[in-house]
C-alpha atoms as a printed R data frame, in Angstrom:
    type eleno elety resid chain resno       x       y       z
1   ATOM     1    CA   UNK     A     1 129.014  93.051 129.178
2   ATOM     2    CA   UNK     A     2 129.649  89.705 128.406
3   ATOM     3    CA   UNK     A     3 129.832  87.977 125.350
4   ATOM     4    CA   UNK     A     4 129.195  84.265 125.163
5   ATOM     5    CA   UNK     A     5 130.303  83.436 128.631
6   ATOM     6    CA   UNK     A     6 131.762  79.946 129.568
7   ATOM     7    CA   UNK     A     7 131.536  79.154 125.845
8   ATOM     8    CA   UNK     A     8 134.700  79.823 123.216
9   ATOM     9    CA   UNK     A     9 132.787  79.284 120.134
10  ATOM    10    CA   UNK     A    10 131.523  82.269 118.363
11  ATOM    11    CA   UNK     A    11 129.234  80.369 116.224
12  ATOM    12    CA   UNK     A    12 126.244  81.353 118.131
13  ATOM    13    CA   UNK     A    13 125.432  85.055 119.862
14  ATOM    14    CA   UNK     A    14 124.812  85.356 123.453
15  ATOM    15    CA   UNK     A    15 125.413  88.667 124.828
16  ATOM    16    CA   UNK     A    16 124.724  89.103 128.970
17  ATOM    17    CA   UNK     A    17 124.709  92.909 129.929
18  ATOM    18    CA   UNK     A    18 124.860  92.494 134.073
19  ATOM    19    CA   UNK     A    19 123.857  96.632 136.062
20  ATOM    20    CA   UNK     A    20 124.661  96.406 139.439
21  ATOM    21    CA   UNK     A    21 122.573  98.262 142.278
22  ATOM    22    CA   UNK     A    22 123.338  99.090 145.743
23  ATOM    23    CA   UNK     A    23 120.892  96.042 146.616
24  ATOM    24    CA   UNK     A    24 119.966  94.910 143.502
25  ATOM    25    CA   UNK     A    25 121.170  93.119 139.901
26  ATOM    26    CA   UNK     A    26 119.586  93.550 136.586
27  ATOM    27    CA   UNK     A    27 120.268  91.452 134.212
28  ATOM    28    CA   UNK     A    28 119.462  91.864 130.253
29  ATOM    29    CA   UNK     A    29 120.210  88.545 128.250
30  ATOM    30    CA   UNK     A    30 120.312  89.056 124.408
31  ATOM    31    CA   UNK     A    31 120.642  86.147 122.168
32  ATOM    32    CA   UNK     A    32 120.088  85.346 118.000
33  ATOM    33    CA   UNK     A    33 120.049  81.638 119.046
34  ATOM    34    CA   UNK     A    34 116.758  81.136 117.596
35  ATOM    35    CA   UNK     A    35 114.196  83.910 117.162
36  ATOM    36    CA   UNK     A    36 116.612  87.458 118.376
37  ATOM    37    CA   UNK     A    37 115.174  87.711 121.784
38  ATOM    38    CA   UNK     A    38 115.881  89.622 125.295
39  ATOM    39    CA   UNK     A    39 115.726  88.059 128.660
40  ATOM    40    CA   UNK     A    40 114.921  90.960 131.455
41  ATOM    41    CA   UNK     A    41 115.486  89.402 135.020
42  ATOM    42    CA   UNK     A    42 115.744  91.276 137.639
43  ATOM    43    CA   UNK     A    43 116.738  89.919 141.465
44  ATOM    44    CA   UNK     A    44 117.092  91.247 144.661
45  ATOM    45    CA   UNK     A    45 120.767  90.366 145.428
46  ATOM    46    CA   UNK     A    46 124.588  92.396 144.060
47  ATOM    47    CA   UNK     A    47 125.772  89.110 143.797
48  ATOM    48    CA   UNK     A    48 123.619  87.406 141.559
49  ATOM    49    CA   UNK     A    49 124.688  85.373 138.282
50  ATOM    50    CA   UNK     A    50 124.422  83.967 135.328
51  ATOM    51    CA   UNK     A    51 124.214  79.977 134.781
52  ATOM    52    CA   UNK     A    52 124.822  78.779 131.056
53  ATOM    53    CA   UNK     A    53 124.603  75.124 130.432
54  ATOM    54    CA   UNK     A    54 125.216  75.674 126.633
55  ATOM    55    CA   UNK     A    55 125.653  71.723 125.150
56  ATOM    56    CA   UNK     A    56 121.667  71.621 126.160
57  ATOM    57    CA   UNK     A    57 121.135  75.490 125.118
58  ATOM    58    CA   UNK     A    58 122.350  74.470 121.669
59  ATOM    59    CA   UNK     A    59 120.666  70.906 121.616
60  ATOM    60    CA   UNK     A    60 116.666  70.404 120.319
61  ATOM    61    CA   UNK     A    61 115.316  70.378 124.190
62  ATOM    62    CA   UNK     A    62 116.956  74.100 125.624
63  ATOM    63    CA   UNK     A    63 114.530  74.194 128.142
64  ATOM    64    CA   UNK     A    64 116.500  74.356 131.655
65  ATOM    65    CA   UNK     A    65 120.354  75.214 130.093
66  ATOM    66    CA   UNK     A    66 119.787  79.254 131.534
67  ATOM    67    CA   UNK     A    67 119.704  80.244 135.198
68  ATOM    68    CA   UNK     A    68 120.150  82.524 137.396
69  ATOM    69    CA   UNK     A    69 121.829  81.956 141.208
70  ATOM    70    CA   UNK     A    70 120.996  82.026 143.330
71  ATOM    71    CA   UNK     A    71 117.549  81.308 141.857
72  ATOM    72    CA   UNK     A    72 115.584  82.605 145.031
73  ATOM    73    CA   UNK     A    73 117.057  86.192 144.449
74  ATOM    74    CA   UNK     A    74 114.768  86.605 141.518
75  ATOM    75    CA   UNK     A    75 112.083  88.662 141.724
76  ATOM    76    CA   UNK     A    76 110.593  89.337 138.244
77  ATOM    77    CA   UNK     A    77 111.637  88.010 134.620
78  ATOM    78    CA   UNK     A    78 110.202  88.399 131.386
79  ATOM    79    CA   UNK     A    79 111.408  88.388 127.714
80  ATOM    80    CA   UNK     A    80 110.899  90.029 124.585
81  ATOM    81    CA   UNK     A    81 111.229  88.236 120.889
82  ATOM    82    CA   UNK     A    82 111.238  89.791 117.536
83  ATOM    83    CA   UNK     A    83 110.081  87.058 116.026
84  ATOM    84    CA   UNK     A    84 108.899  87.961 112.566
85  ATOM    85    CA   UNK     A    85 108.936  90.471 109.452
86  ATOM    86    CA   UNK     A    86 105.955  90.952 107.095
87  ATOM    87    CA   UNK     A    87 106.640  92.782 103.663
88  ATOM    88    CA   UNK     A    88 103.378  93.862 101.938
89  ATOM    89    CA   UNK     A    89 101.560  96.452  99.514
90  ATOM    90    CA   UNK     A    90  98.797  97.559  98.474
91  ATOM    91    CA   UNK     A    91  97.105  96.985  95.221
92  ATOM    92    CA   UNK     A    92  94.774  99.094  93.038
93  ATOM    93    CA   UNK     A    93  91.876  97.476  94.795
94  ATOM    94    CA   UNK     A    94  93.170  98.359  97.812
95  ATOM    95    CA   UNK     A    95  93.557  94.990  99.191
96  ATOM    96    CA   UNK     A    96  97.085  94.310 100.969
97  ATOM    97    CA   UNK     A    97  99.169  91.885  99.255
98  ATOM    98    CA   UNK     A    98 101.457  89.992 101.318
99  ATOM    99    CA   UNK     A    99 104.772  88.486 100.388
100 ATOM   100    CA   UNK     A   100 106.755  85.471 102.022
101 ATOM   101    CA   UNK     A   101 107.290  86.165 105.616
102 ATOM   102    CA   UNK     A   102 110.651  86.486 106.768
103 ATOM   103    CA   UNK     A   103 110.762  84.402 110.101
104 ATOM   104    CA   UNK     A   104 114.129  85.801 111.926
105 ATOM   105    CA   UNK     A   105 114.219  81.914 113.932
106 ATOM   106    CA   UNK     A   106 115.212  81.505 109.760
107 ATOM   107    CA   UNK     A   107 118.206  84.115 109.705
108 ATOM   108    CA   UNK     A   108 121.740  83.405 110.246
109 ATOM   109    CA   UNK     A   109 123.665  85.665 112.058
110 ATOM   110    CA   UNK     A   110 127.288  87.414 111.761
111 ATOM   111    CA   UNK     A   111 129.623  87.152 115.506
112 ATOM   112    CA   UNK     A   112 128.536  89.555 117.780
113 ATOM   113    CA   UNK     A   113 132.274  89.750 118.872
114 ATOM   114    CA   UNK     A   114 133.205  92.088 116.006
115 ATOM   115    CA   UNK     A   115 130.874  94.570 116.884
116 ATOM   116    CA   UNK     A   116 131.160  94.524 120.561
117 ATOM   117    CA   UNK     A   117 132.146  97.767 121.997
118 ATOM   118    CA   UNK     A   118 132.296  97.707 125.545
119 ATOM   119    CA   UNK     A   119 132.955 101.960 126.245
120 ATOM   120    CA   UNK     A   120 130.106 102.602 124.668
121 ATOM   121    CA   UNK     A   121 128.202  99.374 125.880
122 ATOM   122    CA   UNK     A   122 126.974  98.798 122.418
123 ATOM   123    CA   UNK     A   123 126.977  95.524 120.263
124 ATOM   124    CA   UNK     A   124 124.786  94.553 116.925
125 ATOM   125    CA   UNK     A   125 123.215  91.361 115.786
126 ATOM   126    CA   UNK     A   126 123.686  91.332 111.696
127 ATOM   127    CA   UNK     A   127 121.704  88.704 110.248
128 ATOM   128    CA   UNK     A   128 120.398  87.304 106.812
129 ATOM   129    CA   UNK     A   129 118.098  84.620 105.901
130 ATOM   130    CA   UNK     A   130 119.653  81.677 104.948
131 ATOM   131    CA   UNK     A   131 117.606  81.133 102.630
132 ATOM   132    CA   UNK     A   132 116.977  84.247 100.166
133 ATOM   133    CA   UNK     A   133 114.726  82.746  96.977
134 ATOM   134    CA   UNK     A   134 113.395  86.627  95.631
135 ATOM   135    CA   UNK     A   135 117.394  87.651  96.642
136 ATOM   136    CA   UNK     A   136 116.121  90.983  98.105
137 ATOM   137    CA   UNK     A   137 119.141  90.184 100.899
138 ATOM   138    CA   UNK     A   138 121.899  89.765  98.106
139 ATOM   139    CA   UNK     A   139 123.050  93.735  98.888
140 ATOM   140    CA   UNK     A   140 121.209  94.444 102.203
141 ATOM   141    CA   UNK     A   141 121.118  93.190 106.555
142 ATOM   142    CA   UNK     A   142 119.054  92.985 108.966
143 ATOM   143    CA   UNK     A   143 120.323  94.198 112.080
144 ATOM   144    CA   UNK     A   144 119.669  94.898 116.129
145 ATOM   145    CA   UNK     A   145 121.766  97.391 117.592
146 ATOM   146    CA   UNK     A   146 121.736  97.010 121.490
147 ATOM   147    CA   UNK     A   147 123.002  99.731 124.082
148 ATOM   148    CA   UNK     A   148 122.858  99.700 128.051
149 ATOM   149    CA   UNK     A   149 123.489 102.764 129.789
150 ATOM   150    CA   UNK     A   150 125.079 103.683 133.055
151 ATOM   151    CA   UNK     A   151 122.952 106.831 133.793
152 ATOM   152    CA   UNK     A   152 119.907 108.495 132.942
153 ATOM   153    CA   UNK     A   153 120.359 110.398 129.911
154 ATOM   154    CA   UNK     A   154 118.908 111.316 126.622
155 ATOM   155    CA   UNK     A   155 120.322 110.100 123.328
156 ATOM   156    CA   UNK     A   156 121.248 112.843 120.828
157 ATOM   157    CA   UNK     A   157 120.662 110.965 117.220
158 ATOM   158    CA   UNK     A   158 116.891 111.104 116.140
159 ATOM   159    CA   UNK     A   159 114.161 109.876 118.318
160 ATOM   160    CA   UNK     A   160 116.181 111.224 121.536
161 ATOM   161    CA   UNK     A   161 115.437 108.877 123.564
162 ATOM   162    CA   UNK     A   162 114.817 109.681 127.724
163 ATOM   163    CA   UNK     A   163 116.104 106.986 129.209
164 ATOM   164    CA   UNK     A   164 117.723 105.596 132.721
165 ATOM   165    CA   UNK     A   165 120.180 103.153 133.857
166 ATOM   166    CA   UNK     A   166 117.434 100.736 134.601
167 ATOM   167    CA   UNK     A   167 116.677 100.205 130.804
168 ATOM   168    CA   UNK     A   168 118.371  99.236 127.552
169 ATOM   169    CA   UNK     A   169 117.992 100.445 123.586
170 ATOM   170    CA   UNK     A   170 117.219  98.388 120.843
171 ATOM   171    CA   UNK     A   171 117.385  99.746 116.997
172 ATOM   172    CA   UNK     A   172 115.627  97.363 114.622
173 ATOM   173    CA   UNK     A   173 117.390  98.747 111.093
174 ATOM   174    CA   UNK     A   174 116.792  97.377 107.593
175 ATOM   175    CA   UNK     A   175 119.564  98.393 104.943
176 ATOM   176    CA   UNK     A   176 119.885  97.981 101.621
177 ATOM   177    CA   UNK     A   177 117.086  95.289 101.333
178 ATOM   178    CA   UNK     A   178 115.618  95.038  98.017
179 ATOM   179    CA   UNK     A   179 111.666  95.386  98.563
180 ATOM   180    CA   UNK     A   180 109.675  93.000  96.752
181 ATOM   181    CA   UNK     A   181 106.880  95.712  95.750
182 ATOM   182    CA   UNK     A   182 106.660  98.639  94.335
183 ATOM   183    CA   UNK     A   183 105.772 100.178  97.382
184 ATOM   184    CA   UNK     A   184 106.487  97.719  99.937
185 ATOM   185    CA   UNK     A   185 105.830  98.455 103.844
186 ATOM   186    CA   UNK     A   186 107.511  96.346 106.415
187 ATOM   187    CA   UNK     A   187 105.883  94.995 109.419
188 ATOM   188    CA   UNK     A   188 107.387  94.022 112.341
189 ATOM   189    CA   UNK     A   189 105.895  91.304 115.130
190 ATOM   190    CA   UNK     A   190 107.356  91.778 118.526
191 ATOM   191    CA   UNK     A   191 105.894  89.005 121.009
192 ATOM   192    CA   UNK     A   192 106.444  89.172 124.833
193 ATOM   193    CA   UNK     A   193 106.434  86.891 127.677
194 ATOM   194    CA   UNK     A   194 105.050  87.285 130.928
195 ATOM   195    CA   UNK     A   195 104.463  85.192 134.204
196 ATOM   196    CA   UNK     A   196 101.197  84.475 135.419
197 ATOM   197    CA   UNK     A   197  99.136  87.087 137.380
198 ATOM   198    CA   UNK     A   198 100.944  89.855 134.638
199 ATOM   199    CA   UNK     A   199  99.179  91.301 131.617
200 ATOM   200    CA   UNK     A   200 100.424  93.414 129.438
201 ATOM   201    CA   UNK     A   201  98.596  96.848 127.886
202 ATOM   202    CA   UNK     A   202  99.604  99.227 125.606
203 ATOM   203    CA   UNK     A   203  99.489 102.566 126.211
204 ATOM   204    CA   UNK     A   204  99.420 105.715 123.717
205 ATOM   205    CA   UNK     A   205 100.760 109.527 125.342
206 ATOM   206    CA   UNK     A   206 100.895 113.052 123.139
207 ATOM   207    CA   UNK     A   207 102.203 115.530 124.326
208 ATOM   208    CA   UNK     A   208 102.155 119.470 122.306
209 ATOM   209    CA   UNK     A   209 106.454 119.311 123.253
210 ATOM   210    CA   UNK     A   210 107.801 117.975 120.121
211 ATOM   211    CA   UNK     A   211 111.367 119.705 120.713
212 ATOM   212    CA   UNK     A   212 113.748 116.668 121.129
213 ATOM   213    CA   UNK     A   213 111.546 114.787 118.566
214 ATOM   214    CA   UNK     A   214 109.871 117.032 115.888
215 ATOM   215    CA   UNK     A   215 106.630 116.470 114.551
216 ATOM   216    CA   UNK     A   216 106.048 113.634 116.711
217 ATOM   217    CA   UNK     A   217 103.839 114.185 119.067
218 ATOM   218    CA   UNK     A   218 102.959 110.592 120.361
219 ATOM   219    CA   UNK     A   219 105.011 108.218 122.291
220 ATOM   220    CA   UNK     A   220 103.795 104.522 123.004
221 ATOM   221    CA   UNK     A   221 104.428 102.140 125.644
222 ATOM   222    CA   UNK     A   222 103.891  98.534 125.962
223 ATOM   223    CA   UNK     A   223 103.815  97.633 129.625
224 ATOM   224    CA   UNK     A   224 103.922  94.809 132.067
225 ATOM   225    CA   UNK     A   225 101.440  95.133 134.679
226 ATOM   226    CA   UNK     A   226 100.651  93.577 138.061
227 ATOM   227    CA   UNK     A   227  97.103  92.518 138.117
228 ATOM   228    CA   UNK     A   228  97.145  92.328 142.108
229 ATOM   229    CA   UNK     A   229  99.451  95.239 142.951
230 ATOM   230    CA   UNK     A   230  98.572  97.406 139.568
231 ATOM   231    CA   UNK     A   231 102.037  98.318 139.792
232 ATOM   232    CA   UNK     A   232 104.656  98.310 136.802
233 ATOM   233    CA   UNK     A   233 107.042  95.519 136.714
234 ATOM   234    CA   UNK     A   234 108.925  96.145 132.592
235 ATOM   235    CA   UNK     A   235 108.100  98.124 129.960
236 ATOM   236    CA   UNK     A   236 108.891  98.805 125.615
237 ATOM   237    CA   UNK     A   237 108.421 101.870 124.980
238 ATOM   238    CA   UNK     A   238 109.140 103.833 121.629
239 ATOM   239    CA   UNK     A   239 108.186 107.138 119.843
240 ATOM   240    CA   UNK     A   240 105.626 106.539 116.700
241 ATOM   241    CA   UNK     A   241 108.351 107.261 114.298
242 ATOM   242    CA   UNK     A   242 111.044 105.723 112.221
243 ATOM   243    CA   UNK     A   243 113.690 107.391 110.133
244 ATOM   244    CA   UNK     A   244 115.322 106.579 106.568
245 ATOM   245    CA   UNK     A   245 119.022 108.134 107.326
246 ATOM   246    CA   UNK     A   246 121.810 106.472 109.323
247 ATOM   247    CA   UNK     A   247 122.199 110.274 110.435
248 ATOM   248    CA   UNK     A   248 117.821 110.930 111.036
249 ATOM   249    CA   UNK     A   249 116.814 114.137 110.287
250 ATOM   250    CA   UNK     A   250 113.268 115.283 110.370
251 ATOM   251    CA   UNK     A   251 112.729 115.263 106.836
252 ATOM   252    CA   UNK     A   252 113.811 111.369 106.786
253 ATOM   253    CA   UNK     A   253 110.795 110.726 109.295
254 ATOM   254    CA   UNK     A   254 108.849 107.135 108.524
255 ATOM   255    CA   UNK     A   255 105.200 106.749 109.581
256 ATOM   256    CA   UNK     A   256 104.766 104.366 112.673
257 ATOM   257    CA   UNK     A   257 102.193 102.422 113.573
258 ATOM   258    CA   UNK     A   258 100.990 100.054 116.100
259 ATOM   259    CA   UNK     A   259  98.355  97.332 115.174
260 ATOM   260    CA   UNK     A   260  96.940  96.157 118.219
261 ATOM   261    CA   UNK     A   261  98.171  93.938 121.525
262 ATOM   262    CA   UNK     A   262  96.564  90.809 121.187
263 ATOM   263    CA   UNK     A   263  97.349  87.074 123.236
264 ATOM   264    CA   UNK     A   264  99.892  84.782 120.737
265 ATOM   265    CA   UNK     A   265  99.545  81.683 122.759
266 ATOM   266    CA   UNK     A   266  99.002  80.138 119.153
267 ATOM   267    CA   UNK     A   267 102.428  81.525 117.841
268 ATOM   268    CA   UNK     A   268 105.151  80.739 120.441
269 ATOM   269    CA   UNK     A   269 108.311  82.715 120.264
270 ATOM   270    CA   UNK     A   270 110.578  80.523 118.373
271 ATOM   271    CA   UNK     A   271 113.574  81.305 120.489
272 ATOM   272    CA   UNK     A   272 115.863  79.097 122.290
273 ATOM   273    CA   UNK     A   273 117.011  81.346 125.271
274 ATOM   274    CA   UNK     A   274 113.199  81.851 125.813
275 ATOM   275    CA   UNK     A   275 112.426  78.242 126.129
276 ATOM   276    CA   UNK     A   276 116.011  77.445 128.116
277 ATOM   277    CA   UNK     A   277 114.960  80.131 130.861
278 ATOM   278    CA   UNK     A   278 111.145  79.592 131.239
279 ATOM   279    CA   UNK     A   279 110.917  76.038 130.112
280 ATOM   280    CA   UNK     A   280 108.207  74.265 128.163
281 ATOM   281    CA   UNK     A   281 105.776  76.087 129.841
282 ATOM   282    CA   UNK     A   282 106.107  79.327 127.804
283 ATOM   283    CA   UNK     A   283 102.172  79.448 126.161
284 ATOM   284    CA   UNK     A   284 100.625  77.417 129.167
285 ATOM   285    CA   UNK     A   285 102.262  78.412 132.223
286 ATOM   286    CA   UNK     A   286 103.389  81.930 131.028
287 ATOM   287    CA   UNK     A   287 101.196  84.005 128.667
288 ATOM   288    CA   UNK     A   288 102.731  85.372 125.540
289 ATOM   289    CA   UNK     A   289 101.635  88.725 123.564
290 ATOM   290    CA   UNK     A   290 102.348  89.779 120.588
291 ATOM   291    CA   UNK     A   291 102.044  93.226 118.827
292 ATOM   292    CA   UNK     A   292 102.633  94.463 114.972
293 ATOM   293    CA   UNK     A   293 104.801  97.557 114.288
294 ATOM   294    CA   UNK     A   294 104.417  98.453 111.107
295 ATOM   295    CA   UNK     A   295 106.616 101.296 109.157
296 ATOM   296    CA   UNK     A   296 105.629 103.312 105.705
297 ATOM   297    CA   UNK     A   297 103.771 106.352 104.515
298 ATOM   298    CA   UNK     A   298 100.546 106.567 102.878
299 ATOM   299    CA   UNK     A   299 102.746 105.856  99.751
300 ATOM   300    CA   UNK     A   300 104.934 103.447 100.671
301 ATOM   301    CA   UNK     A   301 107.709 105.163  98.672
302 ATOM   302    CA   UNK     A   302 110.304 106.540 101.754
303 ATOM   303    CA   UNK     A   303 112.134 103.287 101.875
304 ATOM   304    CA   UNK     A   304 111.971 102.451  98.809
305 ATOM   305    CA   UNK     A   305 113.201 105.381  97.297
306 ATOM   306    CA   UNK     A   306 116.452 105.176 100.443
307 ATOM   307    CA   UNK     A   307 116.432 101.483 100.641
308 ATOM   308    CA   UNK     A   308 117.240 102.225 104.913
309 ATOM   309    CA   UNK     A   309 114.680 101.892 107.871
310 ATOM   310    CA   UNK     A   310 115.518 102.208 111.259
311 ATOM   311    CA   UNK     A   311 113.397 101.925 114.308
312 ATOM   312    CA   UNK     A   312 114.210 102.742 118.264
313 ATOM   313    CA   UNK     A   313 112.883 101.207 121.576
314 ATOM   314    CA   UNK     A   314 113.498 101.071 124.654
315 ATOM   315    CA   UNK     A   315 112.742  98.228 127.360
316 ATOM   316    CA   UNK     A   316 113.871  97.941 130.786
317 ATOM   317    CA   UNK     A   317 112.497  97.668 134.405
318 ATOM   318    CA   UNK     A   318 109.570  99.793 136.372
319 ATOM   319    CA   UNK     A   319 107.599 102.575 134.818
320 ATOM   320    CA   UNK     A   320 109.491 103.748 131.614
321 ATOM   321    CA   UNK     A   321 111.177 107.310 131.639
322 ATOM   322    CA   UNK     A   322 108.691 110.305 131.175
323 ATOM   323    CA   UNK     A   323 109.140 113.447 129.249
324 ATOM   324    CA   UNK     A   324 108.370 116.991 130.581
325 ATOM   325    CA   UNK     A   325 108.188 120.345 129.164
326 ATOM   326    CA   UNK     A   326 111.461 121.761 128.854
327 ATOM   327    CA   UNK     A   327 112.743 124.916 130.124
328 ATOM   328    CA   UNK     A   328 113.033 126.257 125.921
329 ATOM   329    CA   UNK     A   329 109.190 125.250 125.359
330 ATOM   330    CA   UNK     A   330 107.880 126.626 128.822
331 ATOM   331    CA   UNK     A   331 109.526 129.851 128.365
332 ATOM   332    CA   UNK     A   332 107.728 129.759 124.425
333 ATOM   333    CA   UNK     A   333 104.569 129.176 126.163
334 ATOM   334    CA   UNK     A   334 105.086 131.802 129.133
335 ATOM   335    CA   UNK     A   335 105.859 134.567 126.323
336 ATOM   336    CA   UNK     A   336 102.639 132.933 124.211
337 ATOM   337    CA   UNK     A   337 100.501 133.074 126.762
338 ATOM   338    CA   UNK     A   338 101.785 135.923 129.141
339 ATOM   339    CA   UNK     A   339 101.696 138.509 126.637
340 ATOM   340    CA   UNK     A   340  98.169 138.694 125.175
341 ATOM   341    CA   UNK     A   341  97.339 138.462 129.274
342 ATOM   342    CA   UNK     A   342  99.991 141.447 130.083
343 ATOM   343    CA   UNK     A   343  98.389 143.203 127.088
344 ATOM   344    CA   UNK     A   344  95.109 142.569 128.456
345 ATOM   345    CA   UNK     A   345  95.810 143.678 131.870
346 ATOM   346    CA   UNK     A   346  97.397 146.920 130.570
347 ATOM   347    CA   UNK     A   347  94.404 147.862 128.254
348 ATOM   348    CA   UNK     A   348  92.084 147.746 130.874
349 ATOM   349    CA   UNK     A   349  93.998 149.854 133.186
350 ATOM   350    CA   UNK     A   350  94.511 152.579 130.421
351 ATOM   351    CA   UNK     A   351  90.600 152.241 129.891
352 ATOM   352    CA   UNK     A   352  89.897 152.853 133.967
353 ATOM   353    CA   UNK     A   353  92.165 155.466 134.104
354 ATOM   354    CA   UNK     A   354  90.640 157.081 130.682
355 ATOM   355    CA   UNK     A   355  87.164 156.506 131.778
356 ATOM   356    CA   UNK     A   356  88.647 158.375 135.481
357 ATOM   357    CA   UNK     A   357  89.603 161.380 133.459
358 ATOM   358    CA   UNK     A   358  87.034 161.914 131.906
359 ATOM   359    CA   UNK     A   359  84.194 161.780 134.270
360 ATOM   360    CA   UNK     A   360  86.798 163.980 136.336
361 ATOM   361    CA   UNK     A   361  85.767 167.101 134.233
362 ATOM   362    CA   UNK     A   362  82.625 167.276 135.374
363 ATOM   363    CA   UNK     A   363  81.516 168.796 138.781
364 ATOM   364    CA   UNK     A   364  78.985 166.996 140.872
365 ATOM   365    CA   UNK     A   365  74.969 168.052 139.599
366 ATOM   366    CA   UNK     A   366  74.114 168.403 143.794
């Protein structure tokens, strides 16, 4: 992990987390210069780095300051922006009432460097706007907590993540934010960017297993698709839950919801580090997506009554991590289901054998 490489200044956040294969280099480039985005670029060489010309990064015209060399070894790059957060309620009528949108492009953000732990490979972006009219921000953050992992693994706090060394977390968390409603829901827009010839879908899985995540039975996943080889190049994949506790428990569980994939070629990611990798061709060239995550039960009343939301993904390269029954809930289901069967199987014996018996009293009529 480095943090703001080439560049002493820790006025600006620029975090490059560099995983190392036996033939291979991924490369995760996170960055609150702008919108708080993620570049994923993955090439085919060990040796592969990170160019950062960073007086045109920071100047009005990025596009071209981030590279990777050499640039041949890449094989696949995409990016991920949070680009916006929508506060809203409902009225009486029913009809959603929408308050100023905070646009993150807006926020300013605290150093990077204070947070940076690089044991645990974990960092956060803390950021407020800079402009806070309604002053819901005066005793509250908005934050992204980032880890990369070495191994695969599952993550013990609340969703328990699966995840592998080719993927990172990201933990969008709201605290002490004053809402602006009575019972405010939050709304967060997540766009993507892909290269031509790769669309993205979204895909929803349940599964009955609910062990290492309980009551939550669905997990989504917004992947990157070839649309000649059908193959998976990236993925974002999270369970449909958020949680109200800097220590989750079940009972702190916040409804999730997803609110459709659609094209955002009208919206471009206002991020620098987007623009200085793919150029000005982001919205022409490359196609940009953009989904809604949206967090709140039917009431509306979970964060405001705990004034904390946080939310878990994970992105990273190829298909993302699946889940399997575990040994604890096959063994539930082998005792569930074997015994009614074993039961079965002995009743009809004892019948036969009755049945046996009985007609064995009885001497043949001829």
């Amino acid at each position: 992990m480095q943090y703001n490489p080439g560049w002493n200044n820790s006025s600006v956040n620029l975090l490059h987390v560099r995983a190392v294969g036996p033939s291979d280099t991924l490369h995760f480039i996170w960055s609150s210069i702008g919108a708080p985005a993620v570049l994923l670029v993955a090439t085919e060489s060990r040796t592969s780095s990170l160019g950062i010309n960073w007086t045109q990064l920071l100047s009005p015209s990025p596009a071209g300051a981030i590279w990777i060399d050499p640039p041949s070894s890449v094989i696949y790059s995409t990016a991920v922006v949070f680009t916006k957060v929508f506060e809203y309620s409902e009225a009486q009528t029913l009809e959603e009432l929408f308050y100023p949108t905070y646009d993150l492009a807006d926020f300013s953000w605290d150093s990077v460097n204070h947070t940076l732990n690089h044991t645990a490979l974990m960092a956060e972006f803390t950021g407020v706007p800079a402009t806070d009219p309604s002053s819901s921000f005066s005793n509250g953050s908005l934050a992204f907590r980032v880890t990369a992992y070495e191994a695969s693994g599952r993550d013990r706090p609340l969703p328990s993540l699966l995840h592998t060394a080719n993927s990172s977390k990201v933990e969008f968390v709201l605290a002490g934010v004053a809402p602006r409603g009575n019972s405010s829901r939050f709304v967060l827009e997540v766009a993507t960017v892909e290269e031509t010839g790769v669309a993205q879908k979204l895909r929803s899985v349940r599964s009955i297993d609910d062990e290492y995540t309980p009551t939550i039975f669905e997990m989504l996943s917004l992947v990157a698709e070839s649309q000649n080889g059908s193959s998976t190049l990236s993925f974002l994949q999270w369970k449909a839950t958020a949680y109200g506790s800097q220590t989750p428990r079940r009972e702190d569980n916040i409804q999730c919801r997803s609110r459709g994939l659609q094209a955002a070629n009208w919206t471009l990611p206002a991020s620098s580090v987007v623009r200085a990798y793919f150029g000005e061709g982001v919205g022409s060239t490359y196609t940009v997506s953009a989904i809604n995550i949206s967090f709140g039960g039917e009431d509306g009343k979970v964060y405001q009554e705990k004034r904390y939301l946080s939310w878990s993904a994970l992105l990273g390269f190829g298909q993302p991590p699946k889940d399997t029954f575990s040994p604890l809930v096959i063994s539930i289901m082998a005792v569930a289901l074997g015994t009614p069967v074993g039961m079965l199987l002995v009743g009809s014996c004892l019948v036969l054998l009755a049945q046996r018996k009985r007609y064995s009293e009885y001497d043949p009529i001829n």
